[in-house]
CSV table of C-alpha atoms in Angstrom, one decimal:
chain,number,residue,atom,x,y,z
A,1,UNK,CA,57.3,104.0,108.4
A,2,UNK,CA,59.6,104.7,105.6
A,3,UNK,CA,59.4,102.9,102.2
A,4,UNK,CA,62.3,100.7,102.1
A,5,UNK,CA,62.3,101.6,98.0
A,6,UNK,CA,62.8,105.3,99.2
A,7,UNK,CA,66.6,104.7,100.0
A,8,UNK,CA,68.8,105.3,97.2
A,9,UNK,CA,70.7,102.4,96.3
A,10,UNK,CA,73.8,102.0,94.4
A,11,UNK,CA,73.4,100.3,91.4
A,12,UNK,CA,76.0,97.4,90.5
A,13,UNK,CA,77.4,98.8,87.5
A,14,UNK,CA,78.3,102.1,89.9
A,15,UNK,CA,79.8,99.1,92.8
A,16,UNK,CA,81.9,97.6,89.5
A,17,UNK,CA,83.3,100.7,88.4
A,18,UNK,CA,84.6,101.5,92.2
A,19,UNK,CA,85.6,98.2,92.7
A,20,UNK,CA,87.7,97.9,89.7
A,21,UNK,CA,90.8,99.9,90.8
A,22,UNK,CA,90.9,97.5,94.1
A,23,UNK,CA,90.2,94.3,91.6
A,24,UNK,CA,93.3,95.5,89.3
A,25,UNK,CA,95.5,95.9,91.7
A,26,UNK,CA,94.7,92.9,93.4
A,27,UNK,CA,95.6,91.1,89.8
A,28,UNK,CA,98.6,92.8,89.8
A,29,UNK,CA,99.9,91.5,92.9
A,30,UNK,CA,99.1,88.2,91.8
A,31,UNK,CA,100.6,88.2,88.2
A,32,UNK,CA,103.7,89.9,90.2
A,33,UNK,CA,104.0,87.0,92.8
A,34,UNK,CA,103.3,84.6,90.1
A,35,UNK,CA,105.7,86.2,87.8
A,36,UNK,CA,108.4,86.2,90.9
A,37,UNK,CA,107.8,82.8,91.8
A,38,UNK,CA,108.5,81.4,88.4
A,39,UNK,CA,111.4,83.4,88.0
A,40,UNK,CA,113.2,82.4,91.6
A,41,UNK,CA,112.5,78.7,90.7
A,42,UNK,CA,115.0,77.9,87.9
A,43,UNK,CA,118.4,79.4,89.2
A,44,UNK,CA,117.4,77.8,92.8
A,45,UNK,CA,116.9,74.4,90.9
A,46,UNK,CA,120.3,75.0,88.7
A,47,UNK,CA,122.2,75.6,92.4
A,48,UNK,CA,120.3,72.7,94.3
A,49,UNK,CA,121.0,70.3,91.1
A,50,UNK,CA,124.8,71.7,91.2
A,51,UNK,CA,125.4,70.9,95.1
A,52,UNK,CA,123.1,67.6,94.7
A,53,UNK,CA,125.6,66.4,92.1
A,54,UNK,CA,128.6,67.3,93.5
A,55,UNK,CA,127.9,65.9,96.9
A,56,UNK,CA,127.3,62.5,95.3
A,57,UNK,CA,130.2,62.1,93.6
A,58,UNK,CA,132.9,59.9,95.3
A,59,UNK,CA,135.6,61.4,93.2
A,60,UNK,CA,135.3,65.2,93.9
A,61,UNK,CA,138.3,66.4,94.9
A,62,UNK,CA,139.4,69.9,96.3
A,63,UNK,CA,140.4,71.7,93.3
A,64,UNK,CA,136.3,70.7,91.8
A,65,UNK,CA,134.7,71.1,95.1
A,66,UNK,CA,136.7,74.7,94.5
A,67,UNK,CA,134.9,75.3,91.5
A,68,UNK,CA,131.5,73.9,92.4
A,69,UNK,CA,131.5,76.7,95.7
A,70,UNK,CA,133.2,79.3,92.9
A,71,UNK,CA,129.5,78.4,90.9
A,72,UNK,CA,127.2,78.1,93.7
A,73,UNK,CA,128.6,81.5,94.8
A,74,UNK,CA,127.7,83.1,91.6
A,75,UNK,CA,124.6,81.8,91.2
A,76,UNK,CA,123.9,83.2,94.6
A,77,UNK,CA,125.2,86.5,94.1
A,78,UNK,CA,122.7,86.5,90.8
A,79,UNK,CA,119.4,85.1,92.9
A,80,UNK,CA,120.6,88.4,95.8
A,81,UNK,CA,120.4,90.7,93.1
A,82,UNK,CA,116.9,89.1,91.3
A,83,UNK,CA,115.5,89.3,94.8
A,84,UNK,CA,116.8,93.3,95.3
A,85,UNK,CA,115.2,94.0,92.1
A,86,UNK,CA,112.0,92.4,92.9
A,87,UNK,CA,111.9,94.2,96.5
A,88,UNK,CA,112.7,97.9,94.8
A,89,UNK,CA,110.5,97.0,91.6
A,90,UNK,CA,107.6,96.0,94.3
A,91,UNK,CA,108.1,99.3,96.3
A,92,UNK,CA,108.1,101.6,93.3
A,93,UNK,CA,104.8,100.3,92.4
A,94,UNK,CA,103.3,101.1,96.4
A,95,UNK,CA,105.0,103.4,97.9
A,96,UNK,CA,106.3,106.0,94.8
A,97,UNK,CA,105.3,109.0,97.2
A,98,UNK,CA,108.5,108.3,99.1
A,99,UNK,CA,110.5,110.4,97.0
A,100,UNK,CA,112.5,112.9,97.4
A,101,UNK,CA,113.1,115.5,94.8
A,102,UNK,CA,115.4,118.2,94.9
A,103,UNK,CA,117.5,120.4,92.9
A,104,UNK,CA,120.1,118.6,91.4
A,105,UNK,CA,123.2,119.8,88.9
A,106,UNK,CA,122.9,117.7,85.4
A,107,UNK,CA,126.6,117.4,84.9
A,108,UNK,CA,127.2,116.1,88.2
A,109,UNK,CA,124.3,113.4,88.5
A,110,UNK,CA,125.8,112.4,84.4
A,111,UNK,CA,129.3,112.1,85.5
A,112,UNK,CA,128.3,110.6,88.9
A,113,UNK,CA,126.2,107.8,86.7
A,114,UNK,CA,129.1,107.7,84.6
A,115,UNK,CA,131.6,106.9,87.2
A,116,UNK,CA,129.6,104.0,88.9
A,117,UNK,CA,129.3,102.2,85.2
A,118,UNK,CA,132.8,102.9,83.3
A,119,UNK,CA,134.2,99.8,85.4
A,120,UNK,CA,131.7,97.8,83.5
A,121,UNK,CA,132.1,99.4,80.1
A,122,UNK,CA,135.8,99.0,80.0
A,123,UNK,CA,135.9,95.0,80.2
A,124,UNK,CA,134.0,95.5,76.7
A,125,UNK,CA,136.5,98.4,75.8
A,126,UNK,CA,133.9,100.3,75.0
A,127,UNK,CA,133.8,104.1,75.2
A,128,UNK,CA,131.0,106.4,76.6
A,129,UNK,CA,131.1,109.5,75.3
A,130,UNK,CA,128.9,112.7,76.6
A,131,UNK,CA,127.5,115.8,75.8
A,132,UNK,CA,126.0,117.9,78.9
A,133,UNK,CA,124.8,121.7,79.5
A,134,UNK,CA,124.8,123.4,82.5
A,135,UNK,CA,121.7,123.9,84.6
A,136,UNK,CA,119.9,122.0,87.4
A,137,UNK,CA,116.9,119.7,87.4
A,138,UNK,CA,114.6,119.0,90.4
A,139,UNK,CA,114.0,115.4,90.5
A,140,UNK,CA,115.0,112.7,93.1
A,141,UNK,CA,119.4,112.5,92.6
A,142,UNK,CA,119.3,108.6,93.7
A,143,UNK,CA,116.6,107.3,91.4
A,144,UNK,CA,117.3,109.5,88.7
A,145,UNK,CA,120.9,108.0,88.5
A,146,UNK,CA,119.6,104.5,89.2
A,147,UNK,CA,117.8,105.4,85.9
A,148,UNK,CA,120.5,106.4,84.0
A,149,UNK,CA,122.7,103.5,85.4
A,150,UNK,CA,119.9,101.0,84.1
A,151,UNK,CA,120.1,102.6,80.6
A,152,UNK,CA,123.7,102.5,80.1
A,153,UNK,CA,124.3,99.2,81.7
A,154,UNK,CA,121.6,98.0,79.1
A,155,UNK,CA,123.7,99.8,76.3
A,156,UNK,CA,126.5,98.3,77.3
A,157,UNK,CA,125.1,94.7,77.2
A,158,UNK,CA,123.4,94.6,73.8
A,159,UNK,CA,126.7,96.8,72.4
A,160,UNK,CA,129.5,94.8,70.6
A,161,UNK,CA,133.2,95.5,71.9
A,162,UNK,CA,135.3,98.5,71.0
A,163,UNK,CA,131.9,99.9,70.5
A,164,UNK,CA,131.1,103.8,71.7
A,165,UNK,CA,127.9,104.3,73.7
A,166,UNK,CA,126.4,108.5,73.9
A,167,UNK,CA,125.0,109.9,76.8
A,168,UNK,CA,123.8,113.1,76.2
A,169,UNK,CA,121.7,116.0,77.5
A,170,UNK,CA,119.9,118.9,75.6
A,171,UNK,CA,117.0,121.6,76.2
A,172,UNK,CA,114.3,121.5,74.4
A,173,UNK,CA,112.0,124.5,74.7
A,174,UNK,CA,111.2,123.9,78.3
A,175,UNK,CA,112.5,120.4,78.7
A,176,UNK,CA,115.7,118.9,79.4
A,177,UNK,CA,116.0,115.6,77.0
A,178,UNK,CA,118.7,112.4,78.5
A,179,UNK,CA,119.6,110.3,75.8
A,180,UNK,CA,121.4,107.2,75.9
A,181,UNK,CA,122.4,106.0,72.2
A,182,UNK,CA,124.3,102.5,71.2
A,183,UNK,CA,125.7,100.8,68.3
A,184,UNK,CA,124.2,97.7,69.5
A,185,UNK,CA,122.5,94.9,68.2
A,186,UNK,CA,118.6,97.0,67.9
A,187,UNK,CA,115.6,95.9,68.8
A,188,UNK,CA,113.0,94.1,66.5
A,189,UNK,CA,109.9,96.1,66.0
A,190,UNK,CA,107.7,93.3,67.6
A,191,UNK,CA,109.5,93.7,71.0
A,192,UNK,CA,109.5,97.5,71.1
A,193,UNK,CA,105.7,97.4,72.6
A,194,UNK,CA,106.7,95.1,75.8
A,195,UNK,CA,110.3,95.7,76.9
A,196,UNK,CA,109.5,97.8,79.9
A,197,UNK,CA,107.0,94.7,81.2
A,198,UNK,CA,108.7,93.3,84.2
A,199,UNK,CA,110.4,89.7,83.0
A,200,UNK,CA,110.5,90.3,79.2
A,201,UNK,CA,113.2,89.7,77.6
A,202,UNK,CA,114.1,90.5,73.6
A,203,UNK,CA,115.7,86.8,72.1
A,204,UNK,CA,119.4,87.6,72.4
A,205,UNK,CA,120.1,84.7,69.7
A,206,UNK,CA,121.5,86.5,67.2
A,207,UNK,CA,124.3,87.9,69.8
A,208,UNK,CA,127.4,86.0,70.0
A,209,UNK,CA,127.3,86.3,73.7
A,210,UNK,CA,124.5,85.6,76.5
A,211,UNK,CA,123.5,88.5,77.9
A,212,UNK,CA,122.8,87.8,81.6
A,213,UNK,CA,119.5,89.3,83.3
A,214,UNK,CA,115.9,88.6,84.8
A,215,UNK,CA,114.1,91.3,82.5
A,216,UNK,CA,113.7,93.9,85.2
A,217,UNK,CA,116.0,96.5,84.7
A,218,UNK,CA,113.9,98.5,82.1
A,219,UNK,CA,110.8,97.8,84.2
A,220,UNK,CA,112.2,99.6,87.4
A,221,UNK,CA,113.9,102.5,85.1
A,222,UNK,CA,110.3,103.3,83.4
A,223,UNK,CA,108.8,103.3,87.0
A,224,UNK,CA,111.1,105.4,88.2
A,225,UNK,CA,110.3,107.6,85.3
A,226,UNK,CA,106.5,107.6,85.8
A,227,UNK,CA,106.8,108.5,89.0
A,228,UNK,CA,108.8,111.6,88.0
A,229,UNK,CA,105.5,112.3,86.0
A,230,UNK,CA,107.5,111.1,82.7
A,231,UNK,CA,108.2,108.1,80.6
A,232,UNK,CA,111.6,106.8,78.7
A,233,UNK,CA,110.7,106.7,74.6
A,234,UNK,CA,113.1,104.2,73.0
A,235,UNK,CA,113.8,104.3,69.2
A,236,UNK,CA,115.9,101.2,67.6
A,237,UNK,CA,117.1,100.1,64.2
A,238,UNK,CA,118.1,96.6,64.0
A,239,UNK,CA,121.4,95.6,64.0
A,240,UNK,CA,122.5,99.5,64.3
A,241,UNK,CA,121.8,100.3,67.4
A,242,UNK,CA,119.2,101.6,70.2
A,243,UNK,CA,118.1,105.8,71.4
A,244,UNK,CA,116.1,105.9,74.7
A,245,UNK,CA,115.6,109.3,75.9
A,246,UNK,CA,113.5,110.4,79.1
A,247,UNK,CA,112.8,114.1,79.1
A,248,UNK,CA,112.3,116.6,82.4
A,249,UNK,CA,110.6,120.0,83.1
A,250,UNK,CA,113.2,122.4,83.6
């Protein structure tokens, strides 16, 4: 008979290394559900405590209960769109081969971005100016504008009013460079390193306003970058203002 010694065998350090992909992801997953979970619990116990009081209060009248379905309504709409984000942030990171990527004009997917966002930038009265070139990029038209979408609504958020947000494109040797530029509030330094993780979100105390948001936006818009075998570089000054540019093979 055969030595039983004669079979090779792996050794554990070679199992560890193979497993370690599989054990990542598996982390992942976890850390996202856990992340998720944490994140859908405080606006469902804001509504519940909103209903729970107004329900119990013998002196609500129609004009309140008005307000309280106005608020619950809202809050609702904002818990829809945490849970979208969550679903499309949860298929970027499974299924990124679903892509499709064809040529597409640069003017037209700018303008197009452009159009879905002014609505939003005129309640602030602030203006977005451009700068294109002609030419065509092959990359996929409805994630690529979701991308620029993400950038410029996040322009717009952290920009004071009357401000002027630039959206640009240039060529570069063989590269065609987006840039998104505000006069907004900046970013400190120590938050530059972690504000494409999924949840974090930069301490908006020194902004007049609250700036509304789960953390998620710039998490889905660097995914959507990687996956276009690129990643979105962000410069900021504080208090002057915020550049992030994401850059294309022509």
């Amino acid at each position: 008979h055969r030595d039983l010694h004669s079979f090779p065998t792996r050794r554990s350090s070679d199992l560890g290394k193979t497993l370690l992909p599989i054990q990542k992801m598996t982390e992942d997953q976890k850390r996202f559900i856990s992340d998720a979970s944490h994140e859908l619990r405080t606006p469902l116990t804001g509504l519940k405590a909103l209903l729970e009081v107004s329900l119990r209060d013998p002196k609500l009248n129609l004009l309140e209960a008005k307000k309280v379905f106005k608020e619950s309504i809202n809050q609702t709409n904002q818990l829809q769109k945490l849970s979208d984000s969550l679903l499309e942030l949860n298929h970027l990171q499974n299924n990124g081969s679903s892509l499709v990527f064809k040529s597409v004009s640069i003017k037209n997917l700018m303008f197009e971005s452009i159009k879905k966002i002014k609505a939003k930038a005129d309640q602030k009265k602030i203006s977005i100016k451009t700068k294109t070139i002609s030419g065509k990029i092959n990359v996929d038209n409805q994630k690529i504008e979701e991308l620029f979408l993400i950038l410029l609504d996040n322009a717009i958020k952290y920009s004071p009013k009357s401000s002027q947000i630039k959206f640009i494109a240039q060529r570069n040797n063989k590269k065609i460079i987006f840039k998104v530029i505000d006069q907004g509030i900046g970013i400190p330094p120590k938050d530059l390193p972690y504000i494409f993780n999924r949840f974090y979100r930069v301490d908006n105390s020194r902004t007049k306003n609250k700036v509304s948001g789960y953390g998620l936006g710039l998490s889905i818009a660097q995914k959507i970058a990687q996956q276009h075998q690129t990643t979105i570089n962000v410069k900021s000054i504080l208090n002057h203002g915020s550049t992030f540019s994401v850059s294309f093979q022509n």
